[in-house]
Tab-separated table of C-alpha atoms in Angstrom:
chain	number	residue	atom	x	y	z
A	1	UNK	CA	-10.846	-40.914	14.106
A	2	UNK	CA	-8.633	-43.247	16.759
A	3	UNK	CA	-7.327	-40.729	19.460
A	4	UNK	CA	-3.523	-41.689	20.081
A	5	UNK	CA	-2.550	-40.464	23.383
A	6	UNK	CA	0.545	-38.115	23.191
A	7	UNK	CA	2.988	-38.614	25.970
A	8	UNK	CA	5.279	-36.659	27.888
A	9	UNK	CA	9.340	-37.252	27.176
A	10	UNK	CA	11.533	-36.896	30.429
A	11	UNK	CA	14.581	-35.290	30.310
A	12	UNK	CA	17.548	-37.013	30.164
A	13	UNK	CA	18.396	-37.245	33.753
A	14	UNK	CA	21.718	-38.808	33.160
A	15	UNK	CA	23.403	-35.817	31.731
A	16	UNK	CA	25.712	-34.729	34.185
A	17	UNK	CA	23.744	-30.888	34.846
A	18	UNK	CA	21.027	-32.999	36.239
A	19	UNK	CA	23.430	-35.526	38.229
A	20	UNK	CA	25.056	-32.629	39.561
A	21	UNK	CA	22.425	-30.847	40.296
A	22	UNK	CA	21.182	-29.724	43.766
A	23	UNK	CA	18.946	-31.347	45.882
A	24	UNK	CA	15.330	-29.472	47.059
A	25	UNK	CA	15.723	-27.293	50.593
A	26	UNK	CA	12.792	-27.653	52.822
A	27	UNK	CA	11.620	-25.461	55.705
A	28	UNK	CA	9.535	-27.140	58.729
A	29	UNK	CA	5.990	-25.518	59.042
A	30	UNK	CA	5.520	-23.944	62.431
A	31	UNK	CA	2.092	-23.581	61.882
A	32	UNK	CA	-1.292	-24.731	60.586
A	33	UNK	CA	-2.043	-24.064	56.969
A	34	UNK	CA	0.879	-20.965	56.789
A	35	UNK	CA	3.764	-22.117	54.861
A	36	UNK	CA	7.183	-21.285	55.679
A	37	UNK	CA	9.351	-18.088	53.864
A	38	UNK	CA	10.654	-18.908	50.896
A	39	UNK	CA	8.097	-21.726	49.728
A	40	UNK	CA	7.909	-23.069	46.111
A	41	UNK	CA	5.091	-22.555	44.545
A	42	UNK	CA	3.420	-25.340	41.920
A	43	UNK	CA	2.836	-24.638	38.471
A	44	UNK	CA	0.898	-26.738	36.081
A	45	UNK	CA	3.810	-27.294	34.005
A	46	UNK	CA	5.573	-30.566	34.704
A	47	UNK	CA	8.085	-30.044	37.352
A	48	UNK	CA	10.543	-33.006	39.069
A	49	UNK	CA	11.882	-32.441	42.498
A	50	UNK	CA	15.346	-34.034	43.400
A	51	UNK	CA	15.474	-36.263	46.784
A	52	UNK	CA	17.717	-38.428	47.578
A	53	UNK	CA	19.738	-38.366	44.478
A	54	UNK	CA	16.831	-38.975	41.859
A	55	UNK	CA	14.674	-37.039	40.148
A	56	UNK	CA	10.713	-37.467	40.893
A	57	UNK	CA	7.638	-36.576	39.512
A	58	UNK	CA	4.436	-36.255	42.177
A	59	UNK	CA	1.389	-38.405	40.859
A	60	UNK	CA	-0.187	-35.361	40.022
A	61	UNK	CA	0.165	-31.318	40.570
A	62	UNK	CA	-2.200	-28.515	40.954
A	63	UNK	CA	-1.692	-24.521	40.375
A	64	UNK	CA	-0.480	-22.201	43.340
A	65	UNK	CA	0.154	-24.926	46.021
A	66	UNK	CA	3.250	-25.933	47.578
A	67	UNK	CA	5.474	-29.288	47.526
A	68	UNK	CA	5.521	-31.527	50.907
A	69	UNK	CA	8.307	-33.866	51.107
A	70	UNK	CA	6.953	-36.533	53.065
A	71	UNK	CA	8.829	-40.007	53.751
A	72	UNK	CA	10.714	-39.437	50.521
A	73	UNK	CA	8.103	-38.839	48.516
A	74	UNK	CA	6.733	-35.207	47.041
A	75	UNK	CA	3.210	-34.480	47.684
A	76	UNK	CA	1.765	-30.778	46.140
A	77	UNK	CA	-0.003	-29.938	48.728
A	78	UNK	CA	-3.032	-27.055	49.325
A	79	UNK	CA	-1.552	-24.084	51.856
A	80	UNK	CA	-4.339	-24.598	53.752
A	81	UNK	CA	-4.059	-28.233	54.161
A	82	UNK	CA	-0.379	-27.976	55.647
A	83	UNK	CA	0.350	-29.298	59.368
A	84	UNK	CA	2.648	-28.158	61.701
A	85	UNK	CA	5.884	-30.015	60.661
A	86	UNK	CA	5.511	-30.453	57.554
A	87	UNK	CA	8.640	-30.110	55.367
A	88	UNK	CA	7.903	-27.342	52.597
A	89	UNK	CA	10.427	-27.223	49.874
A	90	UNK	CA	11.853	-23.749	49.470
A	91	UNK	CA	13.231	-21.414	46.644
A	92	UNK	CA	12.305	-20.368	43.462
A	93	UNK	CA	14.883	-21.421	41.075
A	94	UNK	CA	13.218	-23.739	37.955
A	95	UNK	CA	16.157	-24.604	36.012
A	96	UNK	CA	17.050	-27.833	38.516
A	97	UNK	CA	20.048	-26.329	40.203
A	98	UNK	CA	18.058	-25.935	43.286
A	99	UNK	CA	16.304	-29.222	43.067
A	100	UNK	CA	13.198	-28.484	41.375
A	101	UNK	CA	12.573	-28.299	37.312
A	102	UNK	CA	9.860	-26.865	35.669
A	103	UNK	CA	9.588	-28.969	32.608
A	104	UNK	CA	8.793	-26.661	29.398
A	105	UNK	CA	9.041	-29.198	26.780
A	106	UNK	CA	7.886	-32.494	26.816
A	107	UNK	CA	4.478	-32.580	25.454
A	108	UNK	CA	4.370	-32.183	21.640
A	109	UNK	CA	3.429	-28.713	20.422
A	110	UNK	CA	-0.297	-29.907	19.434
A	111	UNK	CA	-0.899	-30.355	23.086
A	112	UNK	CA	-1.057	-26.575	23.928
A	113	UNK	CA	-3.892	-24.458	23.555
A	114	UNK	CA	-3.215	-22.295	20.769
A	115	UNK	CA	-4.524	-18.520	20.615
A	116	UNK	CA	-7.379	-16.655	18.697
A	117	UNK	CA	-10.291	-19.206	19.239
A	118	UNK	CA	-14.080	-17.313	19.180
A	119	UNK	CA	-17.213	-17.838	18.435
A	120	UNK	CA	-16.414	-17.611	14.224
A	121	UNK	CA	-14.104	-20.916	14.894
A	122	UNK	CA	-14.537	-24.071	13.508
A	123	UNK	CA	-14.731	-26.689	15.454
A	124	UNK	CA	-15.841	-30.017	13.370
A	125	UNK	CA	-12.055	-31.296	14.339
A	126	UNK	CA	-12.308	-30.257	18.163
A	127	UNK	CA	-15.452	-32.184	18.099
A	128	UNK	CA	-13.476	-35.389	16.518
A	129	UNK	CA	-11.005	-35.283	18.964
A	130	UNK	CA	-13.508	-35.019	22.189
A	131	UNK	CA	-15.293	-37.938	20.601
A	132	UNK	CA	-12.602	-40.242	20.077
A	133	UNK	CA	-10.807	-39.422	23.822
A	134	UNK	CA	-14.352	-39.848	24.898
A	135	UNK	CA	-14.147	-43.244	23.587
A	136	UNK	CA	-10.797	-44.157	24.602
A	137	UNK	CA	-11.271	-43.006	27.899
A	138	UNK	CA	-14.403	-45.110	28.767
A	139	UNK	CA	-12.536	-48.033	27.218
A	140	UNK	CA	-9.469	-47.895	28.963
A	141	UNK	CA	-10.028	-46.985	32.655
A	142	UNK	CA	-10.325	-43.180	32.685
A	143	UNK	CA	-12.180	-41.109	34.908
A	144	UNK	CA	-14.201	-38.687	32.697
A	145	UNK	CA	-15.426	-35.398	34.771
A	146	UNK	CA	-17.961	-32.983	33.175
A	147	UNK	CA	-18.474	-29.670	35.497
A	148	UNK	CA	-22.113	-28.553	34.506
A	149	UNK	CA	-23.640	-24.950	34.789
A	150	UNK	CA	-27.528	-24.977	34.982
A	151	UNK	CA	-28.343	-24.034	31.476
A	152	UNK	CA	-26.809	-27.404	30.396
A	153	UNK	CA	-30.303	-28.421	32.040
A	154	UNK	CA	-32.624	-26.162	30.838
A	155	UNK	CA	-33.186	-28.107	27.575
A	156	UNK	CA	-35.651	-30.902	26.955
A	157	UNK	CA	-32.694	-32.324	24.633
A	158	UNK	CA	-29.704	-31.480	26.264
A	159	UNK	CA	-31.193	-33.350	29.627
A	160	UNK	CA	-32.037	-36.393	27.299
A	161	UNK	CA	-28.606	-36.413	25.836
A	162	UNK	CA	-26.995	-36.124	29.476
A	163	UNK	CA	-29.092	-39.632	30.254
A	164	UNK	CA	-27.886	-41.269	27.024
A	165	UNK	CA	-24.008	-40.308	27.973
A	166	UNK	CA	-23.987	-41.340	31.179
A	167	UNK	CA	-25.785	-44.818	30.672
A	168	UNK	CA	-23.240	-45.411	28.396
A	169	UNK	CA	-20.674	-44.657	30.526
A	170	UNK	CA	-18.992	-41.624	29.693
A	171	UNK	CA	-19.811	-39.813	33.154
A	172	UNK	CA	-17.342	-40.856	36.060
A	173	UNK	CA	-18.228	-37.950	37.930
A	174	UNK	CA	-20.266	-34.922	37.625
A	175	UNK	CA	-19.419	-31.227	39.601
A	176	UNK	CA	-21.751	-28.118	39.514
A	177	UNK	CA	-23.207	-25.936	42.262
A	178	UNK	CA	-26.500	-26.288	43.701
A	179	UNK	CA	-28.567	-24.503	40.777
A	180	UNK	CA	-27.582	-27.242	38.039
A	181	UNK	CA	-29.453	-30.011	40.524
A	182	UNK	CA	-31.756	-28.369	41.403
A	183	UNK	CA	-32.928	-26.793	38.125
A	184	UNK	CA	-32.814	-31.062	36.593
A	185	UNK	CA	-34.726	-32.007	39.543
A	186	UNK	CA	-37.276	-29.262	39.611
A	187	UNK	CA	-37.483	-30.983	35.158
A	188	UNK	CA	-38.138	-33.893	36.702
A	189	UNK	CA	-40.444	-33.204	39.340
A	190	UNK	CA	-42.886	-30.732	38.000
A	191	UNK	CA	-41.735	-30.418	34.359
A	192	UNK	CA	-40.105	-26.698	34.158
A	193	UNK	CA	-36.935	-25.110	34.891
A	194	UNK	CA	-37.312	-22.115	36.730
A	195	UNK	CA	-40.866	-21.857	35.877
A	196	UNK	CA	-40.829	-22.284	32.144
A	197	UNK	CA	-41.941	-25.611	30.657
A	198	UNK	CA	-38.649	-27.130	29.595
A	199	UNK	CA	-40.051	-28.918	26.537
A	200	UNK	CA	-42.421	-25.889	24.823
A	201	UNK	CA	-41.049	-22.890	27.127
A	202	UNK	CA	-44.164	-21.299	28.384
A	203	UNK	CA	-44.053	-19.750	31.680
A	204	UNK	CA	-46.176	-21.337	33.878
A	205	UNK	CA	-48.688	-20.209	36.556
A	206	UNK	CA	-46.830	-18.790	39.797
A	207	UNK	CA	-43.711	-21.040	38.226
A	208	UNK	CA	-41.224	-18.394	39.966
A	209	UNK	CA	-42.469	-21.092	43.051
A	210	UNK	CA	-41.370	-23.966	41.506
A	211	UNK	CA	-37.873	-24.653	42.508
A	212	UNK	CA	-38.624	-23.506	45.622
A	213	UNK	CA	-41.361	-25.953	46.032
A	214	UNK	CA	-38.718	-28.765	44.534
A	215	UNK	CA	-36.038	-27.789	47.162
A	216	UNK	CA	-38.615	-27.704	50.297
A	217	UNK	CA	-39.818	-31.290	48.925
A	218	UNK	CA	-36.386	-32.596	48.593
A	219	UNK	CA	-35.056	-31.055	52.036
A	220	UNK	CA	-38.660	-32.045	53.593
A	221	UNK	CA	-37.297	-35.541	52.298
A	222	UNK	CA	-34.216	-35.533	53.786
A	223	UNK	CA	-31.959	-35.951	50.881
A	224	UNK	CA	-32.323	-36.262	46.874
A	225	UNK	CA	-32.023	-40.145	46.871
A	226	UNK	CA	-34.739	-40.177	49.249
A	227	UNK	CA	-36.578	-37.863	47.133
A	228	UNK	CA	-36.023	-39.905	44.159
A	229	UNK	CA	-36.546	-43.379	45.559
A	230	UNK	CA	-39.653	-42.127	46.674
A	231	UNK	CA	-40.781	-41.387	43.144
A	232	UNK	CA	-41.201	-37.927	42.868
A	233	UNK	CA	-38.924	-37.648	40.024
A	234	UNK	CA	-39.416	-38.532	36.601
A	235	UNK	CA	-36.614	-38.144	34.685
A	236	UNK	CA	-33.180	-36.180	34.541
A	237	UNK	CA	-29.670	-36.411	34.990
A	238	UNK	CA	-29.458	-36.271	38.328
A	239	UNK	CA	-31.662	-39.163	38.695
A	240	UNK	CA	-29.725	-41.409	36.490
A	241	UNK	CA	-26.448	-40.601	38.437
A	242	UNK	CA	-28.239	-41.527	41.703
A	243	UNK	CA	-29.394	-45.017	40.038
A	244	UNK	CA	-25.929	-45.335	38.603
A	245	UNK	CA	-24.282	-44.445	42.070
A	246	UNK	CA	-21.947	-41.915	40.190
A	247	UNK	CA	-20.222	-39.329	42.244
A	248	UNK	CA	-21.950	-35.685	42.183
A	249	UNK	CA	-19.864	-33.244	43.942
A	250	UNK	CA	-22.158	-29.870	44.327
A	251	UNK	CA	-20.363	-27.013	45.618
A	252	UNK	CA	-22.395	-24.134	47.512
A	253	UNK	CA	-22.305	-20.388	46.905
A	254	UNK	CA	-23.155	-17.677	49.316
A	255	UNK	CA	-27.176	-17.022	47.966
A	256	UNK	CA	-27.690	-20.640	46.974
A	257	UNK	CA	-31.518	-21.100	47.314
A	258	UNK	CA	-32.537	-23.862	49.535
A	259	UNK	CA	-29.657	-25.577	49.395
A	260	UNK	CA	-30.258	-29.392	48.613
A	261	UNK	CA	-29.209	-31.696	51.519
A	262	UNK	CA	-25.819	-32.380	49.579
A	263	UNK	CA	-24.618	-28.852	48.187
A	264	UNK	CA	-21.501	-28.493	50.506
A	265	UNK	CA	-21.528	-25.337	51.856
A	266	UNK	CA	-18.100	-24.820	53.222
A	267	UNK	CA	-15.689	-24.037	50.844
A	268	UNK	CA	-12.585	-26.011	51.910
A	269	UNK	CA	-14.373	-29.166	52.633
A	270	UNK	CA	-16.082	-28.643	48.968
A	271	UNK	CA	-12.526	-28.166	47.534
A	272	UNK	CA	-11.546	-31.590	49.095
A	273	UNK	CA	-14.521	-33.591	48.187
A	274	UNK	CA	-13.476	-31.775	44.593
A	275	UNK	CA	-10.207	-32.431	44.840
A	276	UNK	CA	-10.947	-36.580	45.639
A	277	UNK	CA	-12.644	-36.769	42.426
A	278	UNK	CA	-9.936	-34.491	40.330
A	279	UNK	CA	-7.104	-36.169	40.742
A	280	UNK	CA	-8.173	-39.658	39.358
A	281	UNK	CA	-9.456	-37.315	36.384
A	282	UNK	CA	-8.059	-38.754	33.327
A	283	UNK	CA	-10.502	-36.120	30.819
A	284	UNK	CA	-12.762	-33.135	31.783
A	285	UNK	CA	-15.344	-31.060	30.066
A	286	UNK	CA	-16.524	-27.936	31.672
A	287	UNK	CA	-19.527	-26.263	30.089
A	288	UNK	CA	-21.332	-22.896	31.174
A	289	UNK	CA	-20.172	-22.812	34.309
A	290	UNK	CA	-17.275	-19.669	35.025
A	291	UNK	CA	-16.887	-20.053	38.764
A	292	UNK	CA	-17.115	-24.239	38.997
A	293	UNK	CA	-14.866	-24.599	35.558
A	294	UNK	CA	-12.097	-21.693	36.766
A	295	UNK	CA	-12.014	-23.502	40.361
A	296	UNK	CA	-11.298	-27.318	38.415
A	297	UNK	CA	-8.765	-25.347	35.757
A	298	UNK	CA	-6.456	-24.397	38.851
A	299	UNK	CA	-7.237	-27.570	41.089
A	300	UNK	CA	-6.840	-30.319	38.529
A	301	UNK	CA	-3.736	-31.655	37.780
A	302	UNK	CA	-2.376	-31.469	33.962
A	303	UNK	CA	-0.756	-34.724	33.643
A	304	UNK	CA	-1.518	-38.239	34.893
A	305	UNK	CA	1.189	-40.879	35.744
A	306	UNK	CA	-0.764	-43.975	33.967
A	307	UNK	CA	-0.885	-47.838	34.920
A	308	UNK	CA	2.271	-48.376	32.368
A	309	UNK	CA	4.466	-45.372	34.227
A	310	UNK	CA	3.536	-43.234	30.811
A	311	UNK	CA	3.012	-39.113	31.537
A	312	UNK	CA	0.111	-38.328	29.286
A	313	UNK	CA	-1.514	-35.308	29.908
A	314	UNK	CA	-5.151	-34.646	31.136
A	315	UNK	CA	-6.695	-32.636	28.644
A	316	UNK	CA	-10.160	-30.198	29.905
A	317	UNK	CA	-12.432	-28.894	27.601
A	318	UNK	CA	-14.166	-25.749	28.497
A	319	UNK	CA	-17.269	-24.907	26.556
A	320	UNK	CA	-18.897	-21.954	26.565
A	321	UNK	CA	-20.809	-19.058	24.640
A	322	UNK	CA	-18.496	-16.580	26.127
A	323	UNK	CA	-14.784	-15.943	24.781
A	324	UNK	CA	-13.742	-14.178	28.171
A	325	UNK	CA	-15.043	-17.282	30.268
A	326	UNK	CA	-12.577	-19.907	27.658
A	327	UNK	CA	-9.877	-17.643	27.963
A	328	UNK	CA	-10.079	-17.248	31.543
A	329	UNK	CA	-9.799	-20.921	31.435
A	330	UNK	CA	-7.001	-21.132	29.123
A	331	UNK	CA	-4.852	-19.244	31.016
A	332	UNK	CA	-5.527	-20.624	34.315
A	333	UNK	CA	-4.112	-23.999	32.862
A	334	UNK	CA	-1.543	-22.695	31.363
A	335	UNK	CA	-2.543	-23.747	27.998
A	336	UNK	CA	-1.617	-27.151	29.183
A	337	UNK	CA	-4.130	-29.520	26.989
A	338	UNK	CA	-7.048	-27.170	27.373
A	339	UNK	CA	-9.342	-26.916	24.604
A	340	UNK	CA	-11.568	-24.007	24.275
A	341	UNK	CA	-14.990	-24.224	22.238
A	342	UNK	CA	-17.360	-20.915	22.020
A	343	UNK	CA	-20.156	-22.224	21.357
A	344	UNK	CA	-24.146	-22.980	22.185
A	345	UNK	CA	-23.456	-25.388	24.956
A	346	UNK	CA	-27.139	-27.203	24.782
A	347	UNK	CA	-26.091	-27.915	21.282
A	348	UNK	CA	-22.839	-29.250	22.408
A	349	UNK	CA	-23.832	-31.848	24.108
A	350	UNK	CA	-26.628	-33.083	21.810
A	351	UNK	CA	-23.357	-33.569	19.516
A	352	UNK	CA	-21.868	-35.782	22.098
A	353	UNK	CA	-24.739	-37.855	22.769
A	354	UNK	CA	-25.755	-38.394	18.784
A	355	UNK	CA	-21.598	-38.808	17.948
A	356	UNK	CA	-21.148	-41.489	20.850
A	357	UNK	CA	-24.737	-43.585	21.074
A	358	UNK	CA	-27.398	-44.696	18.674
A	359	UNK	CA	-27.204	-44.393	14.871
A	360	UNK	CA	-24.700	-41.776	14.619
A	361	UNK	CA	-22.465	-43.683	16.351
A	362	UNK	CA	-22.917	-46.354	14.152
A	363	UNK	CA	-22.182	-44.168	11.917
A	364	UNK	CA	-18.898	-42.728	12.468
A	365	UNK	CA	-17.325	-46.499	13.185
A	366	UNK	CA	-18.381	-47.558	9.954
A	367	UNK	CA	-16.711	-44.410	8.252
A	368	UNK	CA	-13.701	-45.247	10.387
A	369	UNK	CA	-13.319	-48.436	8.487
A	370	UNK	CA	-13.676	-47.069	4.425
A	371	UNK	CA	-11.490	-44.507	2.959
A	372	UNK	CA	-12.385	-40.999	3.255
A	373	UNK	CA	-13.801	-40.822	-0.191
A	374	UNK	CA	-15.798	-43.831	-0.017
A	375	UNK	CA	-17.539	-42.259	3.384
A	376	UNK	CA	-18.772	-39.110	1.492
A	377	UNK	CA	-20.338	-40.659	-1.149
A	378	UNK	CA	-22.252	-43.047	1.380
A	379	UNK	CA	-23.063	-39.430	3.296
A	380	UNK	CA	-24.154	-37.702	-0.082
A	381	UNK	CA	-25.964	-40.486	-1.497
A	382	UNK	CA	-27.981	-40.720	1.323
A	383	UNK	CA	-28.639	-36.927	1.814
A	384	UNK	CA	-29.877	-37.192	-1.439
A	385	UNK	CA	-32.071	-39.453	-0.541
A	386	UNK	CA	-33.409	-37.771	2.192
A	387	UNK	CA	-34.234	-34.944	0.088
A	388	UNK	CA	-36.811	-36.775	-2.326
């Protein structure tokens, strides 16, 4: 399947309602991180501000902030972040006669999450589509961000399949909390998750120590690439992004255990560092995390401006077991190119790794190339095979 991007159509900004139209009204902050009366605030729809005559689009938006013009240019900005004398736009008019539109249209129809997914969904064309943006993302300069809860790294085959993904570059960045590390670390270093042999799942002598034991190593260390350089750690996907030198942005929780060294306890400087990474994100995939995937749904922008000046949008899977924690989701990106999947995560993203690398790679780019009826034959012949 070849993934064609879909891409967002402007209005027409020479029709005389939008020539005529108003210009945005800003208010001077008086003082740090309070916004003035009256402020605008962001939406992940599309929306163009009008300064100076033209209409702009900011390089990327975010939900509940507010718009900072700044040297001509509009910059959606956290409330918190704002500085005294910083220019706020004002009002709450959308239709452009105040100098801001919310764009409704613009992305075709498919883009929009549509309602009624659950666990009884199919989701073999879901799956097609994640593979081939996967593909197209890695190929063409994206920045792919997958938000991990700590089951993702509970499984002997899910943490192998993590490995295989990102060595073959289809992890720009990672984001979790502090459990997710350290639950692939404590794999790595003594061969359990919480206790429980991650390969066979027997619960280990006094294991209820053992990610204790990894975290006082690791902070006894100093930091996890100390930790790993020293060899302590065998395998995992936390080691691989350390070799790779791919960003991991861990953000803290009030009863994290430990923490590790890098888990960023406060929350604003965790929603910068967060922030950094989000808005160069060109594809995300959030999986079994509620709290980490929510906080990226509202923060990440829904539309990049690409190299070429197209708007395509930025589309973020959210995978998980639970309907309520997909629709949660769903809404909070206003079913702008959201994708939900209910479904076992683990087995998720053993589908990822065995669709993008090794022989059933292969074998989807050779099925890409014969007509559809030639490629089940090949499929059923050799099930048949199989089965003698």
């Amino acid at each position: 399947m070849k993934f064609e991007m879909p891409v967002f159509a402007c209005p027409d900004f020479a029709d005389a309602k939008y020539r005529e139209a108003g210009e945005v009204k800003c208010a001077k902050v008086e003082k740090k991180g309070v916004a003035p009366r009256g402020f605008y605030l962001t939406t992940h729809l599309p929306t163009f501000y009008r300064c100076n005559g033209t209409w702009q689009l900011p390089e990327h938006n975010s939900l509940n902030c507010v718009p900072v013009l700044k040297e001509g240019k509009i910059i959606v900005t956290e409330i918190r972040d704002l500085e005294a004398g910083d220019q706020v736009v004002i009002g709450r008019a959308t239709d452009g006669s105040e100098g801001v539109l919310v764009c409704k249209e613009g992305f075709p129809e498919s883009v929009y999450a549509a309602p009624g997914r659950a666990v009884e969904t199919a989701y073999t064309t879901d799956y097609e589509q994640l593979f081939a943006q996967l593909e197209y993302e890695r190929d063409n300069g994206g920045y792919i961000v997958w938000v991990l809860g700590p089951s993702v790294v509970f499984d002997y085959d899910t943490r192998v399949a993590l490995n295989h993904l990102a060595e073959n570059g289809y992890i720009s960045c990672m984001m979790g909390g502090n459990a997710m590390a350290t639950h692939d670390l404590e794999g790595g270093f003594l061969g359990t998750a919480l206790g429980q042999n991650i390969y066979t799942q027997e619960n280990q002598p006094m294991g209820h120590y053992n990610h204790l034991d990894l975290l006082n190593e690791v902070r006894a260390a100093g930091s996890t690439k100390k930790f790993i350089d020293d060899g302590h750690v065998k395998d995992g996907i936390i080691k691989t992004l350390v070799s790779m030198n791919v960003p991991l942005v861990l953000a803290g929780s009030i009863r994290d255990d430990g923490p590790l060294p890098e888990v960023i306890g406060d929350t604003d400087k965790a929603l910068t560092e967060m922030k950094k990474h989000l808005d160069k994100a060109t594809l995300i995939i959030g999986i079994a995390t509620m709290l980490h995937s929510l906080s990226v749904a509202n923060m990440a922008s829904s539309y990049r401006v690409r190299k070429d000046g197209a708007i395509t949008p930025v589309y973020m899977y959210i995978i998980d077991i639970t309907e309520n924690v997909t629709n949660k989701v769903v809404a909070a990106r206003e079913r702008i190119a959201v994708v939900p999947m209910n479904t076992n995560v683990q087995d998720f993203v053993v589908n990822c790794e065995r669709a993008l690398v090794g022989d059933v790679a292969k074998e989807r780019v050779e099925a890409m190339e014969v007509p559809v009826e030639e490629f089940v034959a090949v499929k059923n012949a050799r099930h048949e095979g199989a089965s003698k």
